Short mmCIF file of C-alpha atoms and ligand atoms in Angstrom, two decimals:
data_model
loop_
_atom_site.label_atom_id
_atom_site.label_comp_id
_atom_site.label_asym_id
_atom_site.label_seq_id
_atom_site.Cartn_x
_atom_site.Cartn_y
_atom_site.Cartn_z
CA MET F 1 57.14 70.03 10.65
CA SER F 2 55.68 71.29 7.42
CA LEU F 3 57.74 73.63 5.32
CA SER F 4 55.07 76.33 5.76
CA ARG F 5 55.62 76.38 9.54
CA ARG F 6 59.39 76.54 9.11
CA THR F 7 58.99 79.33 6.58
CA PHE F 8 56.68 81.16 8.96
CA VAL F 9 59.20 80.89 11.79
CA ALA F 10 62.04 82.14 9.63
CA GLY F 11 59.86 84.98 8.37
CA ALA F 12 58.77 85.88 11.89
CA LEU F 13 62.37 86.05 13.01
CA ALA F 14 63.20 88.25 10.03
CA LEU F 15 60.21 90.55 10.60
CA SER F 16 60.95 90.77 14.31
CA GLY F 17 64.21 92.46 13.43
CA ALA F 18 66.00 89.80 15.48
CA PRO F 19 69.35 89.37 13.78
CA LEU F 20 68.98 86.21 11.76
CA ALA F 21 72.53 85.42 12.79
CA ARG F 22 71.00 84.34 16.08
CA ALA F 23 68.12 85.01 18.44
CA ALA F 24 69.09 86.54 21.82
CA GLU F 25 67.76 83.44 23.57
CA PRO F 26 70.40 80.77 24.32
CA LEU F 27 70.37 77.76 22.02
CA ARG F 28 69.84 75.44 24.99
CA SER F 29 66.49 77.04 25.86
CA LEU F 30 65.28 77.33 22.27
CA ALA F 31 65.98 73.60 21.93
CA ALA F 32 64.54 72.67 25.34
CA ARG F 33 61.19 74.29 24.45
CA GLN F 34 60.77 71.53 21.87
CA GLY F 35 62.14 68.79 24.15
CA ILE F 36 65.54 68.77 22.42
CA GLU F 37 68.86 68.81 24.32
CA PHE F 38 71.54 71.04 22.79
CA GLY F 39 75.15 70.61 23.80
CA CYS F 40 78.74 70.49 22.65
CA ALA F 41 82.02 68.66 23.03
CA ILE F 42 84.70 70.20 25.19
CA SER F 43 88.31 69.32 25.92
CA SER F 44 89.84 69.34 29.40
CA ARG F 45 92.66 71.36 27.82
CA HIS F 46 90.27 74.29 27.49
CA LEU F 47 88.65 74.26 30.94
CA GLY F 48 90.82 77.22 31.94
CA GLU F 49 89.33 79.42 29.20
CA ALA F 50 86.75 81.18 31.39
CA ASP F 51 85.12 83.02 28.47
CA LEU F 52 84.60 79.80 26.53
CA MET F 53 83.27 77.97 29.59
CA GLU F 54 80.81 80.83 30.18
CA LEU F 55 79.59 80.54 26.58
CA VAL F 56 79.25 76.76 26.94
CA SER F 57 77.24 77.16 30.14
CA ARG F 58 74.99 79.82 28.59
CA GLU F 59 74.31 78.07 25.29
CA CYS F 60 74.46 74.36 26.20
CA ALA F 61 72.37 72.04 28.32
CA GLY F 62 75.03 69.32 28.10
CA ILE F 63 78.64 68.54 27.31
CA VAL F 64 80.59 65.53 26.04
CA PRO F 65 84.34 64.93 26.46
CA GLU F 66 86.24 65.23 23.17
CA GLY F 67 88.96 62.76 24.17
CA GLU F 68 88.92 62.13 27.93
CA GLY F 69 86.51 59.17 27.76
CA LYS F 70 88.63 57.27 25.24
CA TRP F 71 91.00 54.42 26.04
CA ALA F 72 94.10 56.46 25.11
CA SER F 73 93.26 59.02 27.80
CA LEU F 74 91.84 56.68 30.44
CA ARG F 75 94.34 53.83 30.24
CA PRO F 76 98.01 54.88 30.18
CA SER F 77 98.83 51.30 31.16
CA GLN F 78 96.99 48.02 31.70
CA ASP F 79 96.99 48.51 35.49
CA ILE F 80 96.25 52.24 35.58
CA PHE F 81 92.96 54.10 35.03
CA ASN F 82 93.59 57.85 34.67
CA PHE F 83 90.19 59.35 35.45
CA ALA F 84 91.51 62.85 36.25
CA PRO F 85 90.80 64.48 32.85
CA LEU F 86 87.29 62.97 32.61
CA ASP F 87 86.65 63.84 36.26
CA ALA F 88 87.59 67.45 35.46
CA ILE F 89 84.96 67.59 32.73
CA ALA F 90 82.44 65.85 34.99
CA GLY F 91 83.25 68.48 37.62
CA LEU F 92 82.39 71.27 35.18
CA ALA F 93 79.11 69.54 34.34
CA ARG F 94 78.26 69.13 38.02
CA GLY F 95 79.27 72.70 38.89
CA ARG F 96 77.29 74.25 36.03
CA GLY F 97 74.29 71.91 36.12
CA LEU F 98 75.05 70.48 32.69
CA ALA F 99 74.19 67.02 31.40
CA LEU F 100 77.21 64.85 30.66
CA ARG F 101 77.42 62.42 27.75
CA GLY F 102 80.00 59.63 27.60
CA HIS F 103 82.25 59.07 24.54
CA THR F 104 83.41 56.31 23.77
CA LEU F 105 83.93 52.78 25.09
CA LEU F 106 84.65 50.81 21.91
CA TRP F 107 86.44 52.40 18.97
CA GLN F 108 89.20 51.28 16.63
CA HIS F 109 91.15 54.49 17.26
CA SER F 110 92.70 56.25 20.27
CA LEU F 111 93.82 52.94 21.79
CA PRO F 112 96.90 52.71 24.01
CA ASP F 113 99.86 50.78 22.61
CA TRP F 114 99.79 48.12 25.38
CA LEU F 115 96.29 47.01 24.34
CA ALA F 116 97.41 45.74 20.93
CA ARG F 117 99.34 42.87 22.58
CA ILE F 118 96.27 41.69 24.49
CA LEU F 119 93.89 42.00 21.57
CA SER F 120 96.17 39.90 19.41
CA ASP F 121 96.34 37.22 22.12
CA THR F 122 93.09 35.23 22.56
CA PRO F 123 89.43 36.29 22.15
CA GLU F 124 88.91 35.40 25.82
CA ARG F 125 91.61 37.90 26.89
CA ALA F 126 90.14 40.54 24.59
CA GLU F 127 86.67 39.99 26.06
CA GLU F 128 88.02 40.09 29.61
CA VAL F 129 89.89 43.38 29.11
CA LEU F 130 86.90 44.96 27.37
CA ILE F 131 84.41 44.00 30.10
CA HIS F 132 86.78 45.13 32.84
CA HIS F 133 87.25 48.52 31.15
CA VAL F 134 83.57 49.14 30.46
CA ASP F 135 82.59 48.05 33.97
CA ARG F 136 85.15 50.28 35.73
CA VAL F 137 84.49 53.34 33.59
CA VAL F 138 80.69 53.19 33.32
CA ARG F 139 80.21 52.21 36.96
CA ARG F 140 82.37 55.13 38.14
CA TYR F 141 80.00 57.74 36.71
CA GLY F 142 76.82 55.66 36.86
CA GLY F 143 73.70 57.62 36.06
CA PHE F 144 75.54 60.96 36.13
CA ILE F 145 76.58 60.09 32.61
CA ARG F 146 73.02 59.60 31.35
CA CYS F 147 74.05 58.53 27.87
CA TRP F 148 77.14 56.74 26.52
CA ASP F 149 78.42 56.40 22.97
CA VAL F 150 79.16 52.76 23.73
CA VAL F 151 80.37 51.88 20.22
CA ASN F 152 81.81 54.35 17.76
CA GLU F 153 82.23 53.97 13.97
CA VAL F 154 81.94 50.19 13.81
CA LEU F 155 80.93 50.17 10.12
CA GLY F 156 83.37 50.40 7.24
CA ASP F 157 82.59 50.55 3.53
CA GLY F 158 81.90 46.84 3.20
CA GLY F 159 80.57 45.78 6.60
CA LEU F 160 82.27 45.93 10.01
CA ARG F 161 85.26 48.28 10.02
CA PRO F 162 88.49 46.27 10.41
CA GLY F 163 90.50 47.14 13.49
CA PRO F 164 91.87 45.71 16.76
CA TRP F 165 88.50 45.00 18.42
CA VAL F 166 86.69 43.63 15.37
CA ASP F 167 89.75 41.57 14.38
CA ALA F 168 89.80 40.07 17.89
CA LEU F 169 86.09 39.57 18.56
CA GLY F 170 84.09 40.38 15.42
CA LEU F 171 80.54 41.57 16.07
CA GLU F 172 80.78 40.09 19.57
CA ALA F 173 82.85 43.16 20.53
CA VAL F 174 79.73 45.26 20.01
CA THR F 175 77.37 42.97 21.94
CA ILE F 176 79.86 42.58 24.79
CA ALA F 177 80.33 46.36 25.10
CA PHE F 178 76.60 47.04 25.22
CA ALA F 179 75.88 44.20 27.67
CA ALA F 180 78.69 45.28 30.01
CA SER F 181 77.48 48.90 29.85
CA ARG F 182 73.92 47.94 30.74
CA ALA F 183 75.13 45.78 33.62
CA ALA F 184 77.28 48.64 34.96
CA SER F 185 74.62 51.38 34.74
CA PRO F 186 71.08 50.09 34.06
CA ASN F 187 69.56 53.54 33.59
CA THR F 188 72.16 55.01 31.22
CA ARG F 189 71.07 55.34 27.58
CA LEU F 190 73.34 53.24 25.36
CA ILE F 191 74.14 54.56 21.89
CA LEU F 192 75.65 53.19 18.68
CA ASN F 193 77.46 56.18 17.18
CA GLU F 194 78.13 56.36 13.43
CA THR F 195 79.58 58.71 10.88
CA ALA F 196 79.22 59.40 7.14
CA ILE F 197 75.54 58.60 6.66
CA GLU F 198 74.19 62.12 5.98
CA SER F 199 74.99 62.93 2.38
CA ALA F 200 73.94 61.86 -1.11
CA ALA F 201 77.38 60.31 -1.70
CA GLY F 202 77.33 56.60 -2.63
CA PRO F 203 79.27 55.37 0.41
CA HIS F 204 76.87 57.24 2.69
CA ALA F 205 73.85 55.56 1.07
CA GLN F 206 75.47 52.14 1.42
CA ARG F 207 76.31 52.84 5.04
CA ARG F 208 72.75 53.90 5.84
CA HIS F 209 71.56 50.55 4.51
CA ALA F 210 74.23 48.57 6.34
CA LEU F 211 73.62 50.49 9.56
CA LEU F 212 69.91 49.77 9.50
CA LYS F 213 70.63 46.05 8.99
CA LEU F 214 73.20 46.08 11.80
CA MET F 215 70.77 47.73 14.23
CA GLU F 216 68.02 45.25 13.30
CA THR F 217 70.45 42.38 13.92
CA LEU F 218 71.59 43.76 17.27
CA LEU F 219 68.01 44.36 18.45
CA SER F 220 66.94 40.88 17.30
CA ARG F 221 69.75 39.46 19.48
CA GLY F 222 68.48 41.41 22.49
CA VAL F 223 71.43 43.82 22.58
CA PRO F 224 70.49 46.62 25.03
CA MET F 225 70.91 49.47 22.53
CA ASP F 226 68.73 52.52 23.15
CA GLY F 227 69.64 54.77 20.26
CA LEU F 228 71.65 55.73 17.22
CA GLY F 229 74.14 58.58 17.32
CA ILE F 230 74.61 60.36 14.01
CA GLN F 231 77.90 62.25 14.18
CA ALA F 232 77.00 64.75 11.41
CA HIS F 233 80.49 65.92 10.49
CA LEU F 234 78.99 67.67 7.46
CA ARG F 235 80.98 68.93 4.48
CA CYS F 236 79.63 71.80 2.37
CA SER F 237 80.99 69.99 -0.68
CA GLU F 238 78.77 66.95 0.02
CA PRO F 239 75.07 67.77 -0.60
CA ILE F 240 72.56 66.42 1.93
CA ASP F 241 70.24 63.79 0.47
CA GLN F 242 67.16 65.11 2.24
CA GLY F 243 64.76 62.46 0.89
CA GLU F 244 66.96 59.48 1.69
CA LEU F 245 67.96 60.95 5.06
CA ARG F 246 64.32 61.48 5.98
CA ARG F 247 63.49 57.88 5.05
CA PHE F 248 66.46 56.56 7.00
CA LEU F 249 65.57 58.53 10.13
CA SER F 250 61.98 57.30 9.91
CA ASP F 251 63.19 53.71 9.61
CA VAL F 252 65.46 54.12 12.66
CA GLY F 253 62.66 55.72 14.66
CA GLY F 254 60.47 52.82 13.56
CA LEU F 255 62.85 50.46 15.39
CA GLY F 256 61.90 52.25 18.61
CA LEU F 257 65.34 53.86 18.89
CA ASP F 258 66.18 57.39 19.96
CA ILE F 259 68.30 59.36 17.49
CA LEU F 260 70.99 61.77 18.68
CA ILE F 261 72.99 64.20 16.58
CA THR F 262 76.28 63.78 18.41
CA GLU F 263 79.13 65.68 16.69
CA LEU F 264 77.69 68.37 14.39
CA ASP F 265 80.14 70.61 12.62
CA VAL F 266 80.21 71.89 9.05
CA ASN F 267 83.48 71.69 7.13
CA ASP F 268 83.94 74.64 4.77
CA ALA F 269 87.40 73.62 3.55
CA GLU F 270 86.26 73.67 -0.08
CA VAL F 271 84.11 76.82 0.16
CA SER F 272 85.59 79.83 -1.62
CA GLY F 273 85.22 83.45 -0.61
CA ASP F 274 85.63 85.58 2.48
CA PRO F 275 84.61 84.41 5.95
CA GLU F 276 81.23 86.14 5.67
CA ARG F 277 80.30 84.20 2.55
CA ARG F 278 81.73 80.96 3.96
CA ASP F 279 79.69 81.39 7.15
CA ARG F 280 76.49 81.80 5.12
CA VAL F 281 77.23 78.68 3.06
CA VAL F 282 77.90 76.74 6.29
CA ALA F 283 74.63 77.92 7.83
CA ASP F 284 72.60 77.07 4.72
CA HIS F 285 74.16 73.62 4.54
CA ALA F 286 73.40 72.97 8.20
CA SER F 287 69.80 74.12 7.70
CA ARG F 288 69.27 71.59 4.93
CA PHE F 289 70.38 68.91 7.38
CA LEU F 290 68.62 70.20 10.50
CA ASP F 291 65.29 70.84 8.76
CA VAL F 292 65.06 67.15 7.87
CA VAL F 293 66.53 65.82 11.08
CA LEU F 294 64.37 67.82 13.47
CA ASP F 295 61.22 66.80 11.59
CA GLU F 296 61.86 63.29 12.98
CA LEU F 297 60.47 63.17 16.54
CA ALA F 298 62.87 60.35 17.46
CA VAL F 299 65.67 62.95 17.31
CA LYS F 300 66.15 63.99 20.94
CA SER F 301 69.41 65.95 21.00
CA VAL F 302 71.83 67.96 18.90
CA TYR F 303 75.45 68.25 20.06
CA CYS F 304 78.12 70.17 18.17
CA TRP F 305 81.70 68.92 18.14
CA GLY F 306 82.94 72.04 19.84
CA LEU F 307 81.14 75.38 20.14
CA SER F 308 83.64 77.95 18.88
CA ASP F 309 85.96 78.03 15.86
CA ARG F 310 88.70 78.74 18.40
CA HIS F 311 89.08 74.98 18.78
CA SER F 312 88.17 72.34 16.20
CA TRP F 313 89.67 68.96 15.30
CA LEU F 314 89.43 70.13 11.70
CA HIS F 315 92.27 72.61 12.29
CA HIS F 316 94.56 69.64 12.95
CA HIS F 317 93.25 67.23 10.30
CA PRO F 318 93.86 67.21 6.52
CA ALA F 319 90.07 67.10 5.97
CA GLY F 320 89.91 70.63 7.34
CA TRP F 321 92.94 72.17 5.64
CA ARG F 322 92.03 74.84 3.12
CA ALA F 323 94.02 75.56 -0.06
CA ASP F 324 94.22 79.21 0.95
CA GLY F 325 95.66 78.29 4.34
CA ALA F 326 92.80 79.90 6.24
CA ARG F 327 91.29 78.01 9.15
CA THR F 328 87.97 76.27 8.67
CA ARG F 329 84.95 77.87 10.38
CA PRO F 330 82.81 74.80 11.27
CA LEU F 331 81.08 75.83 14.52
CA PRO F 332 78.27 78.16 15.70
CA PHE F 333 80.52 80.79 17.33
CA ASP F 334 83.69 82.35 15.98
CA ALA F 335 87.06 82.34 17.73
CA GLY F 336 86.06 85.54 19.52
CA LEU F 337 82.90 83.75 20.74
CA VAL F 338 80.61 85.91 18.57
CA ALA F 339 77.57 84.11 17.15
CA LYS F 340 77.79 83.23 13.45
CA PRO F 341 75.00 82.48 10.95
CA LEU F 342 75.32 78.80 11.95
CA ALA F 343 74.09 79.76 15.42
CA GLY F 344 71.13 81.43 13.73
CA ALA F 345 70.48 78.33 11.66
CA LEU F 346 70.41 76.24 14.83
CA ALA F 347 68.12 78.78 16.51
CA ARG F 348 65.70 78.76 13.59
CA ALA F 349 65.75 74.96 13.38
CA PHE F 350 64.95 74.61 17.08
CA ALA F 351 62.29 77.35 16.97
CA GLY F 352 60.62 75.65 14.02
CA ALA F 353 60.79 72.10 15.36
CA ARG F 354 57.82 70.19 16.77
CA TRP F 355 57.73 69.50 20.51
CA ARG F 356 59.08 66.10 21.60
CA PRO F 357 57.41 64.20 24.42
O1 G3I E 401 97.20 64.44 24.28
C1 G3I E 401 98.21 64.20 23.28
C2 G3I E 401 99.42 65.10 23.55
O2 G3I E 401 100.00 64.72 24.82
C3 G3I E 401 100.44 64.92 22.44
O3 G3I E 401 101.51 65.83 22.62
C4 G3I E 401 99.79 65.17 21.08
C5 G3I E 401 100.79 64.88 19.97
O4 G3I E 401 100.10 64.82 18.77
O5 G3I E 401 98.64 64.29 20.91
C6 G3I E 401 97.66 64.52 21.91
O6 G3I E 401 96.58 63.62 21.69
C7 G3I E 401 95.73 64.03 20.60
C8 G3I E 401 94.28 64.06 21.14
O7 G3I E 401 93.35 64.36 20.09
C9 G3I E 401 94.11 65.11 22.24
O8 G3I E 401 94.29 66.36 21.69
C10 G3I E 401 95.82 62.97 19.52
O9 G3I E 401 97.11 63.03 18.93
C11 G3I E 401 94.77 63.24 18.44
O10 G3I E 401 94.73 62.17 17.51
C12 G3I E 401 93.39 63.33 19.10
O11 G3I E 401 92.47 63.67 18.07
C13 G3I E 401 91.09 63.48 18.44
C14 G3I E 401 90.50 62.36 17.56
O12 G3I E 401 89.09 62.25 17.77
C15 G3I E 401 91.12 61.02 17.88
O13 G3I E 401 90.81 60.67 19.23
C16 G3I E 401 90.35 64.79 18.18
O14 G3I E 401 90.80 65.79 19.10
C17 G3I E 401 88.85 64.60 18.32
O15 G3I E 401 88.14 65.78 17.94
C18 G3I E 401 88.39 63.46 17.41
O16 G3I E 401 87.02 63.27 17.62
C19 G3I E 401 86.44 62.23 16.80
C20 G3I E 401 85.39 61.52 17.65
O17 G3I E 401 86.01 61.00 18.82
C21 G3I E 401 84.71 60.43 16.83
N1 G3I E 401 84.10 60.98 15.61
C22 G3I E 401 85.10 61.69 14.76
C23 G3I E 401 85.73 62.83 15.56
C24 G3I E 401 86.69 63.63 14.68
O18 G3I E 401 87.76 62.83 14.27
#
C-alpha cells in the first residue's frame, strides 16, 4: 500500500475523532476486511479468567497455545501423551468459533528429560520417536488445527541451531517433521517458524539470508512447507530495517509461500519514561514493522504472543526485565484489558492494508 493511502487512513481516523488508541471495531474484523487473520497466544492456565477470554473472543479470530502443543507439555513420559491442556484450548476455540493454530512439533527447547536418552541413541530411534509424536499429535486434531508451526527456530547464527534434534538428525529432522505432518493431516498448512529476522542488526540480516537459502533448499527437495512464520518479538531498542525487511518478504512471497506473523509483541525494557510514553514508543515501533509487513500480500495473518500485559513471557525472562523494576508493556491491551496505543497501531495497519485474496 502506498504511503499516501496509509497517511490518508491515519488522517481519517484522526479526523473522525475516533480515539487513535483504537477504533471501536474489534481487531479481528478490521483485519478480516483485508483478508488477514488476527489472533493471539493463550495459556491453559488463564482459561478461567473470564474477562480475558471475553476480550480474546471479541478481538481475535484465532488462538494458538503458548505451551500446550510442545513436547514438555504433551509428553510427560515416553508412553504417555497428555492432551488435556491442548484439548482445553481446542475446546475454547470450538466453543467460541475461533481458529486454532498449532505450536510446535520440532524445537530444541521445552523437551522432556526422557527424550534426551533416545535422541542420543541412534538416528533411527530419533526418527522413529519424532514420526510417532508428529503422527499422534497432528492426527488427533486433523484439520481443526488448520495451521501448524511444524519447526520452530531451527536457525542459529551460523547455520542450523545446535540442539538435541539437529545433533541427532541434522537437517533431516526438519524434512521428517514436515513429511510426517503432511501425512497426518493433508489439508493443514505447514509452517517453518523463525525468530530474529526483523531488525537492522547484523545477526538478523545474516539470518534473513540463511533462512531464504534454507527455504529454497527445502522446497527444492520437495518438503511440503506451505509458509514462513515470522515470530516478530520486536524490541524498541532494535530499529526495523524497513528496506531489507521489505525485500526479504518479497523474496519469500516469490517462493510461493504464505507469510504469517506468529508471535508479535514489542519489548519496551529499554524504553525510559512513564507508561504513557512507553506505550507510544511501542506503538510507533510496531507501526514501522506492520506498515512494511502488511504491504506484502503474502502476509496472511498477524498473531500476538498474548493479548494483554497481564500475562507475557517477558515478565519471566531477563530480556523483559527493566532496570526500574517495572513490568514490560509489550501487548495491545493493558493488564486491566484497556486498549493501548499498540491496539490503535494494529487497527490503523489493518485499516490501511490492501485486501488479500
Ligand atoms: O508448567 C511448569 C510449572 O509446572 C513449573 O512449576 C514451572 C517452574 O518454572 O515451569 C512451568 O513451565 C514453564 C512453561 O513456560 C509454562 O508456563 C517453563 O518453565 C517455561 O520455560 C515456559 O516458558 C515458555 C517458553 O516459550 C518455553 O517453552 C513461555 O511461557 C512461552 O511464552 C515461550 O514462547 C516461545 C515460543 O514458544 C517460541 N518463540 C519464542 C517464545 C518466547 O520465548
